[in-house]
């Protein structure tokens, strides 16, 4: 056990570092020790930033200890492990979450107070880790929290971008401006650099076949290193600590001095700085594919390094390769890591001397694939020529996979060339493409969508042929979820305290189904009052932030309606802002007496547009400029406010979500795969105002339709309406006179020079692909029902809010992750013993 030195000395030393969970002085000691040693500051010279950093380092010590225990325990037990591959990890801040999961928030609050600091102030010093765009990246972060909490033996793998999602700013005229997010400028206390964990990665080069075998030798080209950085993720109410291992690209030592740029020192230094480029920046597109070489380099570096790391761990077990699928499962978060399928084939065949057929048998038992969108513009298709240049050996392997696959298809459906062309992993044409989703399906043992409707749609539309070929069982659904630790305990402490008090225990935090035991409380006046006061407090807290940051005064008695998500045509922020303009015109028209009957609303928007997405940026501009007019119109007063909160982030979401009364989820039916802000808002007691799309459907089922305001065309009507919009168009005036009036007002120059918004309005005048005009009337009608309830029966409103919140147990990511573990991964809980 003790490899060197004296056991007694070791044991005493290890104990000396222990801090009890409620040992306030002990915690204070570690904080001060980090100030004076790690930060090299004098104790007296401690500002809030230093206090935050030292506190974070002190918490990190706790995490590392648990991380080590978890790792030793899992190494000794050698269970099957799950690896979650995600190109995005939208973590946000870690300090508050970590102390809550450790059960040490009170201790840290007390310790920092005794050292002269307010813990809240320390929390606000932390920068968000924003290595993701939106739902997909935040989902990965919720899932790793649940994996740790369920004590599953699993790690996340991703990329350590030097720059996260861009910082969004607004120009004077309301245009989105983008600035870099150099989040690592300040020391990142949550990561551990593992400079010793590094793997070689090759790009470009040549492939030589090896005679009489399936093997080939891939050599030359450019080599670099992927270096590991670990972020420990503590579970709640368990000692288990998971890990997100992120890779950073580094030049390999002695880079290129021989083969690449012999004798040219300057060029070789330049080339080495090019390598560093690979992990510089997160691509800022959400639901949009862009076929950039650098992105494929990112994907390959990440997948190859992660796989080498996983296989190294497996080889230590000294088992035959055929047992690999009994020990590891790799979940692919979308198609971004699909190249890992070809990479496993390459390693098994070229480096481990396994036959092609044997390698394929092993490979197809290791991977599972989650699809996150049906939008055609988001599906990854790499140009064959680009692929061949960067990864020549992988392209060969993919061709072989496709060849064998199409032979099987041809055997089942002889002479069906259309089917072969439709299903081929290689899209023929000029240019040719590699269809990554098809490779992912063919190389996986299970494929899932992220909400019931979405999974049905996948099977009925874009993957229909594959369902026929692979069988129904190859496809399944796992509805998304969110972690109740961050999205209720952390962001809404007052509501959490009320729930814990009313249930008499904190068990709901690991068993969210218990929340439904509170549904009967909705009938009790006292409980409603307590619930309502908390909502009011959260609204006031948000109003203060908005007053401070944006100088807009909100009416906390108004309906707070939040639409907070990426800016996208399919999400239809347009529908919302056009309805706001309609509401504004109605207020302007009303007599002073009639205005008294109008219910007050505050519409809150937040979200980024991809830098190259012109229409989405124009929508931001419209929202901001409508806000400027409406918020300052004397006739309107308190009845209507429009706020666009810039630079939406996880930490802003944590303030917004608990303050919302209405959750605006109004995507065109059939476009939003799931949505997850719908779950967060409902959990915090916002009523759903939404279309019959994604997880809205399951939320409405669980909360009860009486609790929700659903509207709009259904998915199975959308095709027909869309067809009519394009091929039998009627004038906008006929489709929706109200919307036509709104457009006239915009075109009159009411929100900036006439003409600025023409290209946006044109998308609705012509084609209206997303059915904005078709759903406009029913959206207004749904808002009217909201008005009636808000103005008519506030008690009933609160009752519905309580029922909604307490019905969200199914949307805990613990449920989702347990579904994956049981139904797909085949991994079991491996909980570190308490002592
Ligand atoms: C998304 C979906 O758009 C979103 O509806 C879903 O909730 C999320 C997580 O499953 O995945 N798909 C996608 O490509 N992005 C998403 O957020 C970027």
PDB file of C-alpha atoms in Angstrom, residues 592-696:
ATOM      1  CA  UNK A 592     -57.570  55.801 -21.327  1.00  0.00           C
ATOM      2  CA  UNK A 593     -60.541  53.977 -19.780  1.00  0.00           C
ATOM      3  CA  UNK A 594     -59.939  50.861 -21.886  1.00  0.00           C
ATOM      4  CA  UNK A 595     -56.228  50.890 -21.101  1.00  0.00           C
ATOM      5  CA  UNK A 596     -57.092  50.264 -17.470  1.00  0.00           C
ATOM      6  CA  UNK A 597     -58.420  46.846 -18.514  1.00  0.00           C
ATOM      7  CA  UNK A 598     -55.236  45.820 -20.304  1.00  0.00           C
ATOM      8  CA  UNK A 599     -52.965  43.381 -18.493  1.00  0.00           C
ATOM      9  CA  UNK A 600     -49.327  44.461 -18.085  1.00  0.00           C
ATOM     10  CA  UNK A 601     -46.594  42.341 -19.711  1.00  0.00           C
ATOM     11  CA  UNK A 602     -42.821  42.334 -19.673  1.00  0.00           C
ATOM     12  CA  UNK A 603     -41.295  40.464 -22.577  1.00  0.00           C
ATOM     13  CA  UNK A 604     -37.764  39.311 -21.920  1.00  0.00           C
ATOM     14  CA  UNK A 605     -35.521  38.118 -24.708  1.00  0.00           C
ATOM     15  CA  UNK A 606     -31.975  36.829 -24.497  1.00  0.00           C
ATOM     16  CA  UNK A 607     -29.896  34.861 -26.966  1.00  0.00           C
ATOM     17  CA  UNK A 608     -27.046  35.030 -29.417  1.00  0.00           C
ATOM     18  CA  UNK A 609     -27.204  34.874 -33.213  1.00  0.00           C
ATOM     19  CA  UNK A 610     -24.504  33.046 -35.158  1.00  0.00           C
ATOM     20  CA  UNK A 611     -22.147  35.769 -36.449  1.00  0.00           C
ATOM     21  CA  UNK A 612     -22.943  34.893 -40.064  1.00  0.00           C
ATOM     22  CA  UNK A 613     -26.720  34.562 -39.648  1.00  0.00           C
ATOM     23  CA  UNK A 614     -28.000  37.810 -41.134  1.00  0.00           C
ATOM     24  CA  UNK A 615     -31.729  37.313 -40.576  1.00  0.00           C
ATOM     25  CA  UNK A 616     -31.291  36.252 -36.945  1.00  0.00           C
ATOM     26  CA  UNK A 617     -29.222  39.389 -36.319  1.00  0.00           C
ATOM     27  CA  UNK A 618     -31.906  41.507 -37.905  1.00  0.00           C
ATOM     28  CA  UNK A 619     -34.442  40.090 -35.453  1.00  0.00           C
ATOM     29  CA  UNK A 620     -32.239  41.212 -32.553  1.00  0.00           C
ATOM     30  CA  UNK A 621     -32.111  44.659 -34.066  1.00  0.00           C
ATOM     31  CA  UNK A 622     -35.893  44.774 -34.353  1.00  0.00           C
ATOM     32  CA  UNK A 623     -36.403  43.626 -30.754  1.00  0.00           C
ATOM     33  CA  UNK A 624     -33.972  46.208 -29.390  1.00  0.00           C
ATOM     34  CA  UNK A 625     -35.505  49.023 -31.391  1.00  0.00           C
ATOM     35  CA  UNK A 626     -39.059  48.088 -30.509  1.00  0.00           C
ATOM     36  CA  UNK A 627     -37.920  48.152 -26.881  1.00  0.00           C
ATOM     37  CA  UNK A 628     -36.537  51.652 -27.262  1.00  0.00           C
ATOM     38  CA  UNK A 629     -39.832  52.984 -28.574  1.00  0.00           C
ATOM     39  CA  UNK A 630     -42.245  51.029 -26.405  1.00  0.00           C
ATOM     40  CA  UNK A 631     -40.346  51.379 -23.128  1.00  0.00           C
ATOM     41  CA  UNK A 632     -40.335  55.163 -23.460  1.00  0.00           C
ATOM     42  CA  UNK A 633     -43.871  55.733 -24.693  1.00  0.00           C
ATOM     43  CA  UNK A 634     -45.954  57.694 -22.147  1.00  0.00           C
ATOM     44  CA  UNK A 635     -49.192  56.156 -23.462  1.00  0.00           C
ATOM     45  CA  UNK A 636     -47.867  52.708 -22.685  1.00  0.00           C
ATOM     46  CA  UNK A 637     -46.475  53.360 -19.247  1.00  0.00           C
ATOM     47  CA  UNK A 638     -46.329  50.176 -17.192  1.00  0.00           C
ATOM     48  CA  UNK A 639     -48.440  48.110 -19.561  1.00  0.00           C
ATOM     49  CA  UNK A 640     -45.667  46.857 -21.806  1.00  0.00           C
ATOM     50  CA  UNK A 641     -41.904  46.555 -21.564  1.00  0.00           C
ATOM     51  CA  UNK A 642     -39.567  44.831 -23.984  1.00  0.00           C
ATOM     52  CA  UNK A 643     -36.119  43.855 -22.781  1.00  0.00           C
ATOM     53  CA  UNK A 644     -33.287  42.284 -24.723  1.00  0.00           C
ATOM     54  CA  UNK A 645     -30.641  41.128 -22.262  1.00  0.00           C
ATOM     55  CA  UNK A 646     -27.302  41.016 -24.046  1.00  0.00           C
ATOM     56  CA  UNK A 647     -24.733  38.246 -23.780  1.00  0.00           C
ATOM     57  CA  UNK A 648     -27.013  35.441 -22.616  1.00  0.00           C
ATOM     58  CA  UNK A 649     -25.123  32.853 -20.601  1.00  0.00           C
ATOM     59  CA  UNK A 650     -25.664  30.082 -18.078  1.00  0.00           C
ATOM     60  CA  UNK A 651     -25.177  32.497 -15.202  1.00  0.00           C
ATOM     61  CA  UNK A 652     -27.706  34.974 -16.642  1.00  0.00           C
ATOM     62  CA  UNK A 653     -30.145  32.084 -17.128  1.00  0.00           C
ATOM     63  CA  UNK A 654     -29.814  31.314 -13.423  1.00  0.00           C
ATOM     64  CA  UNK A 655     -31.237  34.744 -12.602  1.00  0.00           C
ATOM     65  CA  UNK A 656     -33.834  34.886 -15.393  1.00  0.00           C
ATOM     66  CA  UNK A 657     -35.447  31.484 -15.085  1.00  0.00           C
ATOM     67  CA  UNK A 658     -36.703  31.698 -11.484  1.00  0.00           C
ATOM     68  CA  UNK A 659     -38.293  35.067 -12.297  1.00  0.00           C
ATOM     69  CA  UNK A 660     -40.444  34.036 -15.264  1.00  0.00           C
ATOM     70  CA  UNK A 661     -44.223  33.684 -15.164  1.00  0.00           C
ATOM     71  CA  UNK A 662     -44.541  32.546 -18.768  1.00  0.00           C
ATOM     72  CA  UNK A 663     -42.213  30.272 -20.736  1.00  0.00           C
ATOM     73  CA  UNK A 664     -42.284  31.182 -24.428  1.00  0.00           C
ATOM     74  CA  UNK A 665     -41.615  28.032 -26.527  1.00  0.00           C
ATOM     75  CA  UNK A 666     -43.024  28.777 -29.933  1.00  0.00           C
ATOM     76  CA  UNK A 667     -40.986  26.921 -32.566  1.00  0.00           C
ATOM     77  CA  UNK A 668     -42.783  25.771 -35.706  1.00  0.00           C
ATOM     78  CA  UNK A 669     -44.171  22.297 -34.966  1.00  0.00           C
ATOM     79  CA  UNK A 670     -41.655  19.625 -35.925  1.00  0.00           C
ATOM     80  CA  UNK A 671     -38.550  21.838 -35.771  1.00  0.00           C
ATOM     81  CA  UNK A 672     -37.352  21.964 -32.126  1.00  0.00           C
ATOM     82  CA  UNK A 673     -36.013  18.501 -31.341  1.00  0.00           C
ATOM     83  CA  UNK A 674     -36.641  18.881 -27.622  1.00  0.00           C
ATOM     84  CA  UNK A 675     -35.780  22.204 -26.048  1.00  0.00           C
ATOM     85  CA  UNK A 676     -34.518  22.281 -22.478  1.00  0.00           C
ATOM     86  CA  UNK A 677     -35.229  25.851 -21.332  1.00  0.00           C
ATOM     87  CA  UNK A 678     -38.879  24.764 -21.476  1.00  0.00           C
ATOM     88  CA  UNK A 679     -38.044  22.261 -18.698  1.00  0.00           C
ATOM     89  CA  UNK A 680     -36.026  24.717 -16.592  1.00  0.00           C
ATOM     90  CA  UNK A 681     -38.732  27.372 -16.752  1.00  0.00           C
ATOM     91  CA  UNK A 682     -41.536  24.921 -15.926  1.00  0.00           C
ATOM     92  CA  UNK A 683     -39.561  23.518 -12.989  1.00  0.00           C
ATOM     93  CA  UNK A 684     -39.356  27.063 -11.633  1.00  0.00           C
ATOM     94  CA  UNK A 685     -43.084  27.619 -11.970  1.00  0.00           C
ATOM     95  CA  UNK A 686     -43.460  29.378 -15.337  1.00  0.00           C
ATOM     96  CA  UNK A 687     -46.564  28.417 -17.311  1.00  0.00           C
ATOM     97  CA  UNK A 688     -45.934  27.072 -20.789  1.00  0.00           C
ATOM     98  CA  UNK A 689     -47.054  29.234 -23.707  1.00  0.00           C
ATOM     99  CA  UNK A 690     -46.051  27.011 -26.556  1.00  0.00           C
ATOM    100  CA  UNK A 691     -46.525  25.101 -29.733  1.00  0.00           C
ATOM    101  CA  UNK A 692     -47.102  21.375 -29.964  1.00  0.00           C
ATOM    102  CA  UNK A 693     -43.418  20.652 -30.529  1.00  0.00           C
ATOM    103  CA  UNK A 694     -40.434  18.886 -28.984  1.00  0.00           C
ATOM    104  CA  UNK A 695     -40.584  18.282 -25.263  1.00  0.00           C
ATOM    105  CA  UNK A 696     -43.374  20.885 -24.903  1.00  0.00           C
TER     106      UNK A 696
END
